[in-house]
Every structure is written in structure tokens, then in C-alpha cells.
Amino acid sequence: MPTNDLSSTSPQERTRSEPYLPPATQPVRAVVWVIHLALPMLGLWLLLANHDDLNIEWHDNLSHFWLIIAVAGINLVLGAMIGQASARRADARLLLVSLVFLSSAGFFLMHGLATPRIILAKGTYGFDLSQPIGLLVASVFAAVSALPLNERAAQAVLRSQVWLRGGLVALLVVWGVASLVPGLTALSSPAPPRGAGLGGFELVGVALYAVATAMMFQLHRRRPAAMLVSLVTAYALLTEAMIAGMSRHNWHLSWWLWHVLLTMAFVFVAYSAHLQFRREGTGAGLFDSVALSATVRKIRAEYEDALEELVGHIRRRAETKVPAATRLAGKFGLTEGQAAVLDRAGAALANERELSERLAALVDTGNQARVGLPERELLTRALDRVRQAYGDVRITLVSEGRVAMGSREYGPGDFPGNRPVLLDRAVVHPLTVKGQLAGALEVPVGRTPQDEALAATLASQLSLSLENARLYRELSTLFRQYMSPDVANSLLADPRTAALGGELVELTALFADLKGFTSFSERATPAEIVEMLNRYHTAAVPIILGNGGTIVQFVGDALLALFNAPAPQPGHAAAAAKAALAMQEAAEEICAGTPGYPRFRIGINTGLALVGNIGSPELRGFNAMGDCVNVAARLEGVAEPGTVVIGQSTLDQITPRPRVRSLGELALKGKEKPVHAYVLSGLS
């Protein structure tokens, strides 16, 4: 049964299962935040519930005028700054947020200009309605700005920005003329003492602000940022300001409350922008956190590209002699101090990346030093990889006791104690094999002690790789001249395969010898005998190896080859038959050119045999023993010169059925039961 008990889970598991809460939305801070937003509403309720006692009238036209003008100015600056950010980033959300501030600022200014006894003699409908209308218009922009606009919608908003801004300006101009020119419209007419309202449309604005606040808060949870917290708080305060304005007790404390809430909303955003500006020293990215997700991704990509550009510029600083952060400072609006810090940080980053690349090159060089690679290919691969990290690197091998590196030559005496030779712009490290000078590695002079240590380690790694390559070449040549390639590869890959012992394996054994070899030996000289044997074996060995066989014995004129041992081989019976027929064809060509030569006879049998190393701890050999091998030898003994005889078990494994001629049941030496044998003449 599933359970919610966390007592049995580890702290790490609980951490992974609990949702992430940014600092500004952690429980304690959230409570404080809610209290700050709830207090104004509590104050409004107290004022309205005790109208006569607390909601006193305070009539100060001049203070009202300058308060409104100051806040409208702050709002206008904020709207302009966010508008510039939207133009710089081509971001629809920033455009809509700027319109929230601009529309509020414009109608707030209209409200201030309509203050009684400043321009107009008395309070008017325009004075009462300017700010509610402004808040209602701003609520539409706020709600749309909080939506997760897709690319198509965002582009539609951006294409309409001229109409949006132009329409807002036109609306403000018309409103200003209608409300400030006496007698022109009803807006400049005196309003009732209790003030005018929007007839319930304020509730629409409250709902839109509430939706915008909730959606911006969700955005902040996904993308924590101080400016988003400020915007969430501003939207919440605008919601409360619209609620407070619905009381319409002009010049009473409840009426002043919505002025205070509006002031708090705008000043809070301005103060947050001011703090961020002081912390970062620039206004270039003040509102980037508010932008759409696509814009944020683009900004991050720009920063990543800028870092890459910075690192590349720093790497080339020796040639360019230009401060690395100069171009980026202009691109991102950085101050001189920030550019200097960025330059130092970029230099540290470049050094770190350079060190990482050199370490990676060292590891790759070791991984590429595979046993079996030719020496020149090994060094070519290493040089290609190392140059990516170290630059102009050169490797030269010794020739006639000297290493020629450009116009310079080095000998063993130039590297006492295997210490490198320091040049003006390079360091030459010796490459040694078995303690003897084998070559030299030249790398550019490093800037740090780590560079020098890595270059020395690289020289040691190349020396080891070179020594291993030469040792493997010697061992490979030696092994392959005295044993089958499969056995040699097995020993080189794992020396433990040379241990005494074996395992039972199904295989196909091929025995071949030369019929008439004894009589030929009696009439031929030793040199002629050796020449004849070498000619036959030179023809037979490549055929057996080419068909996957392993030659385990040469005994005079005879040889034993195994198929499916030591390496697994599908279709081993057919492969042995194919090799035997090809051997007879090659032997016929040799006999045709040299009359009197003996001819091959071959016996093949398939079955189980004990395969492994046989001998003593001092001397051993790879071989196979068992009835299968003995039968192959007996079949070879009954074969006529130039023919191939196979047993029943071999025939059964060759598909499709080859061309054979039955020899019937043969009584072979050492076998109690007869063996059915066939003369193989061809494969289908």
C-alpha cells in the first residue's frame, strides 16, 4: 500500500520529493508578504466601518497635486525604461508591462492636473474618473502581460506596438482635453460630492489584476527573480488600490488610501530597479527576468556566446594586445570596472578551459596508444590530438643518434637526467625507449607551472606508447613466425592463456602430408628437400589461415590444422573442406611445374577434442587431442595422393551437401567400430 510516511525515507529523498521554493516564496517570507498586502485592506475596512470616527476628511489640494505629479513622473520613467528593454530584447511581455506603467502614469497625471483649485476651480468628473479609468486600462495590459504568450501571439503584439502606444497617447490627449477644458464635455463638469465611479466596471479591473498577480507569482516560482517579486507586489497593490477607490469618499482617509497604495506599487518597483542597478552597475538587464521564456533562452544563449567570444579573445590576447572585455563591454553596456572584472574572470576561465583541454588531450593520447598500431600511425594520431590543445607541437624521432628539430639538432648529451631544453618560445622534451633517446617533443612555452607539468607528462606518455609499440612489433613478429596468428593474438591479449590445461571443444581437424616424401628424400639433396617443403607450406599456410584455420603442428612433411579452435568459427567443417580443396589445387600447380614432387593427401574429421596448452612448465605447445584428431590422421593415411577424405561427422555439417564419393565403412587402426568415409571432390 502506498504511504505518505516520510520517516523511512532519507533526507536526500525527501529533498528530491519536496517542491522547490525560491527564497521569496518560502513559508516565513510568504507570511510576511501576505501580511504587508493584507494590512491596507484591513485599514480600509476599519475606515469604512467607522466612517465618522476614523475616516476623517483631509483636504489639501497642493499636497495632492505634487504627490500625483511626482508619482506619475516615476511611473513614466519606469514605463520608458521597460519600453526600451522591450525594444532591445524584442519582447512582447516587456512591451505590455511598459504599457501598464505608461497608462497608469498618463491617467495619474490627468488626475493630478484636474486637482481642484490648481487648473480647475472645482472637482470634476474627470478628476474622479481619471485614475479608475487608468487602472482599468492598465489592468487589461497587466492581464495579457502575465499570459504565457507563444511565438505567434508575441509577434502579433510586437507588430501592433505602434498602434498600442499611439492609441494610448491619443486616448490620453482626448481625455486631457475633455476633462481639463471647462464646459467642453461632461468630464469637466462638477461631480457629485460623493464622487463618480465606473458603475461596477472597477470589479472587472480587480479581477484582471488578481489574475495577473497570480500568474506572475507562478512565473516567479519557476524563475525566481527580485524584479518579478516587485512586479507581483505592484500588481497586488494596484488591485487593492482599485478596491479602495471604489469607496468614493473624496478627500477622506479611505480616499487617500488608494493614492498611497498606487504610490507604493510604483515606488516599490522603482526602488527594486534602483537596488538592482546599484548592485549590477548597469541598467541593461534590469527587466530581463520579466521577459518571455523564449527571450530568456535567447539571452542565455547570448551570454554563452559572449563567454565563448571572451575566452577566444583572451586566447588571442598575445597577438591582439587589446583588452579582452572591451568589445563585450559595449555590447552589454558594462562599466569600466565591470569590464576589468570580466577580463580577469575570462582570463581565469580561459586558463581553466585550456588546462581541461590539455588534460583531455593527455587522456586521449593514452587511449589511442593501442597495442598493434604502427609506430608512425601512433605518433600521427597523437600529434593531431595534441595540437588541438597545445598549439604548434612537433615530434621528431632519432636518426643516426641525433634528433633534428627544425634548424637544431639534439643528442643524448643535450638532455642530462632527461631534463627538457628551454628555448625562447618552446620547450623540447626527450622521448626515450628503454632509457635511450628515441626522439623529441617540442611544445610552446606554458604560462603556468601546470602547463610545464602537463607537457612533461605528455612526453612520458608518448615515450611509453613508443616503447610499447616497438615491443609489440618485436613480439608480434616473433610470435607470428612460430605459431598461428590466433594463438599469438590470444597470448598477447592475455598471457594467462599460456597456462597448462585445456577444454573440450567441437572442432574440425585437418591432417595433410606428402605421399612419396620418403622416396623423394632418398634421391634429393637436403637443400632440395627444404626447398620442396617450403614451396608446399608457402602455398598451404595462407590458404588455411585465410579460411580461419589454426596451424598447430609442422612435423616433417605433415601439418595439423584446427578449425573452430582456439577462436570460435561458425561453419568450421565447410571452411576446412574449402581449405583442403584449395590446398590440392595449389599443390597440383606446384607438381605440374616440377615433375617428381610428392603430392598432398588430406584427411578431415569433425568432433570433440581437448584443446589447450600441453607440455611442461618449461616448454609447452598449443595442441588438440582426442578421437576426432586421431580419426582425421587415419583418414589422411587412407587418402590417395591429390585427394581429400572426410568422415561422416564432417559431411553431416557441410550444407548444402558437397560432391563426394563413398569409400564405405573403413576399419581404421585404433577404432573398434568402422568409420564411414568419403572422397571430397567439390563443394556445391
XYZ file of C-alpha atoms in Angstrom:
684
model
C 0.000 0.000 0.000
C 1.377 3.493 -0.751
C 2.132 5.636 2.266
C 2.869 9.274 2.947
C 5.085 8.497 5.923
C 8.486 10.146 5.386
C 10.124 8.620 8.449
C 11.544 5.752 6.412
C 12.982 7.943 3.668
C 16.382 9.563 3.689
C 16.856 13.360 3.889
C 18.107 13.329 0.299
C 14.983 11.519 -0.910
C 12.738 13.951 0.972
C 14.616 16.869 -0.575
C 14.057 15.466 -4.048
C 10.351 14.817 -3.443
C 9.528 18.231 -1.941
C 8.831 21.091 -4.382
C 11.481 23.758 -4.751
C 10.563 27.084 -3.119
C 12.544 30.175 -4.086
C 13.649 32.379 -1.170
C 10.898 34.944 -1.726
C 8.191 32.251 -1.587
C 9.386 30.254 1.390
C 6.708 29.918 4.096
C 8.006 32.546 6.570
C 8.662 35.180 3.935
C 5.357 34.418 2.263
C 3.508 35.071 5.508
C 5.269 38.428 5.944
C 4.497 39.301 2.343
C 0.803 38.454 2.736
C 0.604 40.483 5.964
C 2.008 43.548 4.202
C -0.610 43.193 1.491
C -3.443 42.442 3.913
C -2.834 45.410 6.223
C -4.056 48.056 3.738
C -7.300 46.121 3.199
C -7.718 45.783 6.958
C -7.165 49.539 7.302
C -9.723 50.228 4.566
C -12.292 48.074 6.332
C -11.663 49.864 9.620
C -12.019 53.263 7.967
C -15.274 52.384 6.226
C -16.720 50.528 9.200
C -16.104 53.518 11.462
C -16.837 56.264 8.972
C -17.485 59.039 11.415
C -14.742 58.191 13.881
C -11.715 57.217 11.750
C -12.476 58.107 8.147
C -11.851 61.794 8.699
C -11.571 64.351 5.911
C -8.182 65.837 4.989
C -8.450 68.406 2.189
C -5.011 69.531 0.893
C -5.134 70.292 -2.835
C -1.499 71.353 -3.247
C -0.086 68.285 -1.479
C -2.314 66.091 -3.619
C -1.159 67.795 -6.801
C 2.586 67.426 -6.144
C 2.194 63.861 -4.869
C 0.392 62.843 -8.037
C 2.832 64.672 -10.321
C 5.857 63.058 -8.598
C 4.433 59.541 -8.701
C 3.304 59.976 -12.317
C 6.848 61.053 -13.194
C 8.334 57.966 -11.521
C 5.816 55.831 -13.315
C 6.602 57.453 -16.647
C 10.341 56.815 -16.204
C 9.689 53.175 -15.321
C 7.430 52.719 -18.329
C 10.039 54.288 -20.612
C 12.816 52.089 -19.210
C 10.769 48.917 -19.609
C 9.793 50.063 -23.103
C 13.473 50.450 -24.013
C 14.116 46.940 -22.652
C 11.260 45.575 -24.775
C 12.704 47.244 -27.883
C 16.207 45.960 -27.122
C 15.018 42.400 -26.499
C 12.085 42.459 -28.977
C 9.930 41.030 -26.178
C 6.122 41.273 -26.127
C 5.731 40.866 -22.359
C 8.070 43.749 -21.602
C 6.111 45.863 -24.084
C 2.831 45.090 -22.307
C 4.315 45.735 -18.848
C 5.647 49.087 -20.068
C 2.111 49.938 -21.224
C 0.817 49.097 -17.723
C 3.109 51.754 -16.252
C 2.633 54.268 -19.069
C -1.175 54.099 -18.979
C -1.171 54.404 -15.183
C 1.254 57.317 -15.380
C -0.764 59.104 -18.059
C -4.126 58.889 -16.313
C -2.482 59.553 -12.946
C -1.130 62.760 -14.473
C -4.614 63.641 -15.774
C -5.946 63.073 -12.262
C -3.287 65.364 -10.800
C -3.859 68.132 -13.342
C -7.586 68.032 -12.585
C -6.941 68.655 -8.879
C -9.392 71.388 -7.727
C -8.026 74.936 -7.361
C -4.894 74.152 -9.418
C -6.124 74.435 -13.020
C -9.854 73.974 -12.459
C -11.822 75.740 -9.780
C -13.835 72.749 -8.608
C -13.762 68.965 -8.605
C -14.998 67.396 -11.851
C -15.985 64.050 -13.253
C -12.586 63.933 -14.971
C -10.881 64.322 -11.581
C -12.859 61.414 -10.132
C -12.702 59.092 -13.152
C -9.142 59.617 -14.447
C -7.438 57.175 -12.132
C -10.139 54.445 -12.188
C -10.091 54.574 -15.985
C -6.281 54.480 -15.990
C -6.252 51.498 -13.633
C -8.869 49.712 -15.753
C -6.862 50.230 -18.964
C -3.667 49.147 -17.176
C -5.396 46.019 -15.831
C -6.023 44.802 -19.383
C -2.342 45.219 -20.269
C -1.351 43.575 -16.953
C -3.537 40.520 -17.514
C -2.260 39.992 -21.058
C 1.358 40.531 -19.950
C 1.056 37.654 -17.459
C -0.066 35.178 -20.150
C 2.493 32.634 -21.452
C 2.421 34.065 -24.961
C 3.559 31.732 -27.726
C 5.760 32.932 -30.560
C 2.870 33.703 -32.873
C 0.992 35.749 -30.256
C 4.153 37.545 -29.174
C 4.918 38.556 -32.761
C 1.353 39.826 -33.179
C 1.766 42.021 -30.078
C 5.095 43.376 -31.308
C 3.650 44.165 -34.737
C 0.860 46.131 -33.014
C 3.118 48.149 -30.689
C 2.841 51.333 -32.772
C -0.951 51.123 -32.652
C -0.951 50.308 -28.939
C 1.316 53.188 -27.996
C -0.305 55.552 -30.452
C -3.786 54.610 -29.274
C -2.787 55.162 -25.633
C -1.339 58.589 -26.408
C -4.431 59.543 -28.416
C -6.711 58.402 -25.591
C -4.742 60.467 -23.071
C -4.819 63.555 -25.270
C -8.560 63.275 -25.839
C -9.156 62.618 -22.141
C -6.975 65.546 -21.116
C -8.756 67.982 -23.427
C -12.195 66.699 -22.453
C -11.535 66.842 -18.709
C -9.402 69.995 -18.444
C -11.190 72.430 -20.836
C -14.099 73.934 -18.847
C -17.549 73.430 -20.334
C -16.306 71.291 -23.253
C -17.659 67.928 -22.096
C -19.320 66.349 -19.071
C -15.840 65.346 -17.816
C -15.090 68.969 -16.996
C -18.435 69.412 -15.211
C -18.683 69.353 -11.400
C -19.054 65.883 -9.914
C -21.373 64.947 -7.043
C -19.929 65.401 -3.541
C -19.508 61.659 -3.020
C -17.585 61.345 -6.258
C -18.185 59.471 -9.535
C -17.493 55.823 -10.306
C -17.404 53.402 -13.227
C -20.681 51.719 -12.417
C -19.245 48.374 -11.424
C -16.505 48.198 -14.086
C -13.974 48.511 -11.266
C -14.725 44.841 -10.456
C -13.518 43.875 -13.926
C -10.224 45.642 -13.246
C -9.938 43.971 -9.828
C -10.426 40.545 -11.432
C -7.877 41.254 -14.166
C -5.263 42.444 -11.650
C -5.910 39.400 -9.452
C -5.365 37.077 -12.430
C -2.194 38.962 -13.430
C -0.868 38.786 -9.856
C -1.453 35.024 -9.583
C 0.104 34.245 -12.968
C 3.146 36.438 -12.318
C 3.589 34.694 -8.975
C 3.598 31.321 -10.721
C 6.182 32.661 -13.159
C 8.317 33.759 -10.213
C 8.161 30.263 -8.715
C 9.555 28.841 -11.956
C 12.056 31.667 -12.472
C 12.940 33.336 -9.125
C 13.936 36.973 -9.578
C 13.743 40.153 -7.486
C 12.134 42.167 -10.280
C 9.374 39.562 -10.651
C 8.681 39.827 -6.908
C 8.411 43.601 -7.335
C 6.017 43.243 -10.235
C 3.853 40.713 -8.367
C 3.688 43.088 -5.405
C 2.869 46.042 -7.673
C 0.007 44.171 -9.355
C -1.356 43.146 -5.948
C -1.203 46.755 -4.690
C -2.922 48.022 -7.846
C -5.694 45.501 -7.184
C -6.097 46.861 -3.682
C -5.919 50.462 -4.940
C -8.820 49.800 -7.271
C -10.815 48.270 -4.407
C -10.012 51.229 -2.147
C -11.005 53.703 -4.860
C -14.487 52.219 -5.035
C -15.367 53.815 -1.653
C -15.510 57.270 -3.324
C -15.243 59.208 -0.065
C -13.375 62.097 -1.688
C -10.652 63.675 0.468
C -11.291 61.260 3.333
C -8.611 58.890 4.642
C -10.124 55.964 2.736
C -9.797 58.064 -0.438
C -6.172 58.931 0.341
C -5.504 55.236 0.945
C -5.754 54.282 -2.697
C -3.380 57.129 -3.535
C -0.922 55.677 -1.046
C -1.362 52.168 -2.475
C -0.718 53.429 -6.005
C 2.350 55.280 -4.796
C 3.620 52.164 -3.002
C 3.080 49.996 -6.092
C 5.135 52.200 -8.379
C 7.781 53.235 -5.845
C 8.330 49.595 -4.880
C 9.203 48.664 -8.474
C 11.352 51.775 -8.844
C 13.205 51.024 -5.612
C 13.841 47.406 -6.674
C 15.200 48.631 -10.008
C 17.397 51.123 -8.143
C 18.829 48.396 -5.882
C 19.481 46.109 -8.848
C 21.142 48.969 -10.719
C 23.425 49.697 -7.759
C 24.289 46.025 -7.411
C 24.992 45.423 -11.107
C 26.200 48.895 -12.043
C 24.157 48.973 -15.245
C 20.543 49.152 -16.344
C 20.991 46.935 -19.395
C 19.456 43.822 -17.878
C 17.153 45.234 -15.190
C 13.982 43.723 -16.610
C 15.342 40.626 -18.407
C 13.805 38.331 -15.786
C 10.318 39.596 -16.673
C 10.679 38.676 -20.346
C 9.043 35.733 -22.087
C 10.680 32.290 -21.829
C 11.831 32.432 -25.454
C 13.535 35.772 -24.782
C 15.196 34.410 -21.630
C 16.534 31.448 -23.600
C 17.852 33.807 -26.241
C 19.516 35.972 -23.569
C 21.184 32.922 -22.032
C 22.405 31.857 -25.451
C 23.807 35.350 -25.989
C 25.637 35.129 -22.669
C 27.058 31.719 -23.568
C 28.200 33.043 -26.945
C 29.686 36.072 -25.205
C 31.664 33.840 -22.842
C 32.931 31.801 -25.771
C 33.872 35.010 -27.546
C 35.574 36.273 -24.399
C 37.594 33.083 -23.970
C 38.602 33.078 -27.619
C 39.560 36.737 -27.432
C 41.651 36.133 -24.338
C 43.423 33.241 -26.009
C 44.416 35.593 -28.793
C 45.328 38.466 -26.487
C 49.030 37.893 -27.047
C 48.545 38.766 -30.729
C 45.796 41.388 -30.492
C 47.128 43.378 -27.495
C 43.516 44.524 -26.878
C 41.704 44.081 -23.515
C 39.506 41.017 -23.866
C 36.330 42.587 -22.419
C 36.402 45.807 -24.483
C 34.009 44.610 -27.185
C 31.690 42.881 -24.742
C 31.589 45.967 -22.516
C 29.988 47.947 -25.328
C 27.716 45.090 -26.307
C 26.270 44.624 -22.810
C 26.627 48.183 -21.509
C 29.260 47.377 -18.891
C 31.145 49.922 -16.833
C 34.919 50.185 -16.898
C 35.204 48.379 -13.551
C 32.894 45.584 -14.706
C 34.893 45.180 -17.908
C 38.094 44.834 -15.868
C 36.498 42.198 -13.638
C 35.141 40.405 -16.711
C 38.588 40.470 -18.272
C 40.136 38.836 -15.207
C 37.329 36.304 -14.936
C 37.630 35.492 -18.633
C 41.379 35.010 -18.282
C 40.824 32.596 -15.399
C 38.139 30.788 -17.397
C 40.382 30.540 -20.447
C 43.219 29.127 -18.351
C 40.849 26.635 -16.762
C 39.456 25.509 -20.105
C 42.927 25.316 -21.598
C 44.040 23.134 -18.700
C 40.977 20.902 -19.130
C 41.612 20.556 -22.863
C 45.233 19.620 -22.259
C 44.234 17.042 -19.681
C 41.697 15.640 -22.146
C 44.365 15.533 -24.867
C 46.671 13.656 -22.494
C 43.946 11.100 -21.723
C 43.053 10.707 -25.410
C 46.701 10.196 -26.293
C 46.867 7.358 -23.783
C 43.635 5.848 -25.101
C 44.866 5.993 -28.703
C 48.085 4.175 -27.823
C 46.538 0.853 -28.751
C 48.722 -2.213 -28.958
C 49.170 -3.139 -32.601
C 49.178 0.362 -34.110
C 52.129 1.012 -36.390
C 54.630 3.419 -34.881
C 54.109 6.159 -37.460
C 50.309 5.966 -37.256
C 50.515 6.078 -33.469
C 52.583 9.260 -33.500
C 50.441 10.864 -36.218
C 47.255 10.315 -34.213
C 48.881 11.604 -31.047
C 50.226 14.691 -32.830
C 46.837 15.552 -34.357
C 45.126 15.343 -30.975
C 47.825 17.160 -29.002
C 47.973 20.090 -31.425
C 44.298 20.826 -30.705
C 45.214 21.572 -27.069
C 48.845 22.694 -27.156
C 49.107 24.521 -30.467
C 52.259 24.195 -32.584
C 53.628 20.854 -31.343
C 56.312 18.863 -33.166
C 57.528 15.281 -32.728
C 60.739 14.002 -34.314
C 62.327 10.548 -33.969
C 66.043 9.863 -33.637
C 68.086 9.205 -36.769
C 71.706 8.100 -36.594
C 71.846 9.016 -32.928
C 70.590 12.609 -33.415
C 67.192 14.320 -33.311
C 66.724 17.063 -35.930
C 64.132 19.595 -34.733
C 63.946 22.397 -37.281
C 67.349 24.014 -37.574
C 68.516 22.466 -34.294
C 69.887 19.010 -33.545
C 69.890 17.238 -30.219
C 71.783 14.259 -28.901
C 71.663 12.227 -25.680
C 74.004 14.716 -24.016
C 71.584 17.613 -24.528
C 69.081 16.096 -22.069
C 71.031 15.377 -18.867
C 68.827 13.491 -16.433
C 66.063 13.552 -19.086
C 65.529 17.257 -18.344
C 63.959 19.357 -21.136
C 65.758 22.024 -23.167
C 64.310 25.530 -22.724
C 64.122 27.747 -25.807
C 62.718 31.264 -26.234
C 59.214 30.188 -27.172
C 59.280 26.411 -26.828
C 60.372 23.566 -24.586
C 61.941 20.401 -26.026
C 61.335 17.198 -24.036
C 63.221 13.960 -24.746
C 61.369 10.791 -25.781
C 63.083 7.666 -24.519
C 62.793 3.936 -25.148
C 64.492 1.631 -22.621
C 66.425 4.614 -21.268
C 67.821 5.582 -24.670
C 66.998 8.721 -26.673
C 64.342 7.823 -29.260
C 63.028 11.246 -30.271
C 61.948 14.664 -29.016
C 58.711 16.547 -28.329
C 58.609 20.338 -28.809
C 55.730 22.262 -27.192
C 55.140 26.017 -26.819
C 56.230 27.581 -23.528
C 53.421 27.322 -20.968
C 52.087 30.226 -18.925
C 51.657 28.285 -15.683
C 53.537 25.563 -13.788
C 50.644 23.223 -14.610
C 51.387 23.665 -18.307
C 55.001 22.622 -17.794
C 53.980 19.589 -15.717
C 51.422 18.519 -18.332
C 53.980 18.833 -21.138
C 56.429 16.647 -19.167
C 53.663 14.093 -18.539
C 52.783 14.137 -22.225
C 56.411 13.402 -23.128
C 56.432 10.471 -20.681
C 53.150 9.169 -22.132
C 54.493 9.337 -25.681
C 57.712 7.598 -24.596
C 55.704 4.745 -23.078
C 53.485 4.492 -26.151
C 56.518 4.419 -28.430
C 58.241 1.768 -26.337
C 55.064 -0.357 -26.209
C 54.600 -0.082 -29.971
C 58.147 -1.231 -30.657
C 57.963 -4.036 -28.091
C 54.679 -5.257 -29.537
C 56.111 -5.166 -33.036
C 59.038 -7.338 -31.923
C 56.817 -9.781 -30.034
C 54.249 -9.928 -32.808
C 56.881 -10.646 -35.433
C 58.485 -13.310 -33.244
C 55.219 -14.999 -32.274
C 53.694 -14.993 -35.719
C 56.727 -16.629 -37.235
C 56.475 -19.589 -34.845
C 52.748 -20.031 -34.221
C 49.360 -19.405 -35.751
C 48.065 -15.790 -35.622
C 45.059 -16.791 -33.481
C 47.312 -18.343 -30.860
C 49.693 -15.365 -30.987
C 46.847 -12.860 -30.588
C 45.420 -14.821 -27.676
C 48.775 -14.838 -25.878
C 49.393 -11.139 -26.486
C 45.928 -10.179 -25.278
C 46.015 -12.396 -22.180
C 49.267 -14.161 -21.160
C 47.230 -16.384 -18.833
C 46.075 -18.327 -21.883
C 49.549 -19.870 -21.940
C 48.793 -21.813 -18.741
C 48.853 -25.603 -18.942
C 45.466 -27.233 -19.388
C 42.642 -27.246 -21.874
C 38.932 -27.538 -22.537
C 36.685 -29.822 -24.534
C 35.713 -28.173 -27.832
C 33.973 -29.332 -31.003
C 36.367 -28.719 -33.873
C 37.342 -29.893 -37.329
C 40.853 -31.314 -37.647
C 42.738 -31.269 -40.962
C 45.727 -33.574 -41.404
C 47.915 -33.289 -44.530
C 51.154 -34.892 -45.589
C 53.081 -35.560 -48.777
C 52.660 -39.078 -50.216
C 56.042 -40.250 -51.501
C 58.057 -37.869 -49.347
C 60.325 -40.664 -48.060
C 61.305 -41.890 -51.513
C 61.807 -38.278 -52.700
C 64.082 -37.600 -49.725
C 66.276 -40.608 -50.648
C 67.102 -39.237 -54.085
C 67.134 -35.461 -53.336
C 69.717 -33.322 -51.596
C 68.862 -31.651 -48.249
C 68.628 -28.285 -49.968
C 66.132 -29.662 -52.480
C 64.076 -31.230 -49.690
C 63.891 -27.931 -47.786
C 63.019 -26.051 -50.965
C 60.223 -28.514 -51.779
C 58.732 -28.356 -48.274
C 58.861 -24.566 -48.204
C 57.113 -24.352 -51.566
C 54.259 -26.584 -50.402
C 53.907 -24.939 -46.990
C 54.177 -21.453 -48.518
C 51.152 -22.322 -50.635
C 49.231 -24.203 -47.925
C 49.658 -21.916 -44.911
C 47.955 -18.799 -46.395
C 45.070 -20.975 -47.585
C 44.495 -22.461 -44.134
C 44.824 -19.100 -42.389
C 42.598 -17.427 -44.974
C 39.832 -19.899 -44.182
C 40.072 -19.312 -40.426
C 42.189 -22.321 -39.546
C 44.913 -22.509 -36.897
C 48.076 -24.459 -37.689
C 49.325 -26.159 -34.533
C 51.965 -28.583 -35.861
C 54.566 -28.992 -38.580
C 56.102 -32.475 -38.398
C 58.384 -33.050 -41.361
C 56.188 -33.110 -44.413
C 52.952 -33.211 -42.384
C 50.858 -30.488 -40.788
C 47.870 -30.357 -38.447
C 45.342 -27.525 -38.636
C 42.314 -26.899 -36.419
C 39.125 -25.079 -37.287
C 36.919 -23.605 -34.507
C 39.846 -23.535 -32.074
C 41.132 -21.513 -30.353
C 38.841 -18.870 -31.944
C 35.142 -19.790 -32.433
C 34.260 -20.222 -36.103
C 30.760 -20.809 -37.500
C 30.719 -23.335 -40.353
C 34.121 -24.737 -39.415
C 33.568 -28.057 -41.217
C 32.823 -26.298 -44.536
C 35.797 -23.962 -44.002
C 38.157 -26.944 -43.519
C 36.800 -28.640 -46.652
C 37.242 -25.476 -48.695
C 40.815 -25.080 -47.450
C 41.645 -28.710 -48.276
C 40.372 -28.446 -51.859
C 42.298 -25.182 -52.378
C 45.463 -26.822 -50.991
C 45.162 -29.633 -53.531
C 44.725 -27.152 -56.384
C 47.837 -25.252 -55.283
C 49.775 -28.497 -54.896
C 48.786 -29.604 -58.404
C 50.199 -26.378 -59.834
C 53.486 -26.968 -57.985
C 53.658 -30.613 -59.170
C 52.892 -29.622 -62.750
C 55.956 -27.387 -62.832
C 58.208 -29.811 -61.011
C 57.737 -33.467 -62.052
C 58.760 -35.935 -59.383
C 57.496 -33.876 -56.443
C 55.321 -35.795 -53.942
C 51.633 -34.849 -53.699
C 49.380 -33.873 -50.795
C 46.863 -36.239 -49.264
C 44.442 -34.785 -46.740
C 42.133 -36.217 -44.070
C 39.392 -34.206 -42.315
C 37.212 -35.154 -39.341
C 34.834 -33.268 -37.003
C 34.145 -33.971 -33.334
C 35.069 -33.230 -29.740
C 38.714 -32.758 -28.740
C 40.668 -31.487 -25.763
C 42.235 -28.177 -26.832
C 44.840 -26.304 -24.830
C 48.483 -25.977 -23.824
C 50.264 -29.297 -23.481
C 53.772 -29.814 -22.165
C 55.658 -28.782 -19.041
C 56.191 -25.529 -17.127
C 59.474 -25.089 -19.001
C 58.242 -25.891 -22.510
C 54.746 -26.208 -23.848
C 52.751 -26.009 -27.043
C 49.217 -25.442 -28.220
C 47.609 -28.652 -29.490
C 44.481 -30.761 -29.640
C 43.990 -34.358 -28.509
C 41.136 -36.786 -28.848
C 39.415 -39.341 -31.040
C 38.381 -36.662 -33.529
C 42.023 -35.770 -34.246
C 43.135 -39.416 -34.390
C 40.412 -40.242 -36.946
C 41.499 -37.287 -39.117
C 45.065 -38.685 -39.110
C 43.809 -42.162 -40.062
C 41.655 -40.758 -42.879
C 44.681 -38.863 -44.205
C 46.552 -42.188 -44.197
C 43.983 -43.925 -46.440
C 43.658 -40.996 -48.864
C 45.193 -41.286 -52.306
C 47.689 -38.599 -53.413
C 45.853 -35.482 -54.571
C 42.584 -36.359 -52.776
C 40.703 -35.240 -49.689
C 38.966 -37.829 -47.472
C 36.364 -36.702 -44.911
C 34.477 -38.538 -42.162
C 30.729 -38.890 -41.778
C 30.604 -36.293 -38.962
C 32.225 -33.687 -41.235
C 29.893 -34.445 -44.143
C 26.864 -34.042 -41.886
C 27.872 -30.452 -41.009
C 28.500 -29.203 -44.564
C 25.450 -27.624 -46.188
C 24.494 -27.759 -48.930
C 25.733 -31.325 -49.381
C 29.111 -31.379 -51.166
C 30.121 -33.648 -54.055
C 31.534 -36.842 -52.554
C 32.235 -40.465 -53.409
C 31.647 -43.005 -50.670
C 34.509 -45.257 -49.568
C 32.155 -47.324 -47.420
C 32.823 -48.424 -43.874
C 36.560 -48.339 -43.139
C 38.240 -50.252 -40.327
C 40.747 -47.733 -39.021
C 43.647 -48.524 -36.734
C 42.733 -47.957 -33.074
C 38.959 -47.843 -33.788
C 36.729 -50.692 -32.679
C 33.888 -49.612 -34.944
C 34.260 -48.873 -38.651
C 34.142 -45.272 -39.884
C 32.181 -44.252 -42.974
C 34.474 -42.158 -45.167
C 34.073 -40.145 -48.371
C 36.327 -38.711 -51.051
C 35.550 -34.996 -51.336
C 35.626 -33.705 -54.911
C 33.920 -30.331 -54.604
C 31.554 -28.027 -52.747
C 28.118 -27.072 -54.045
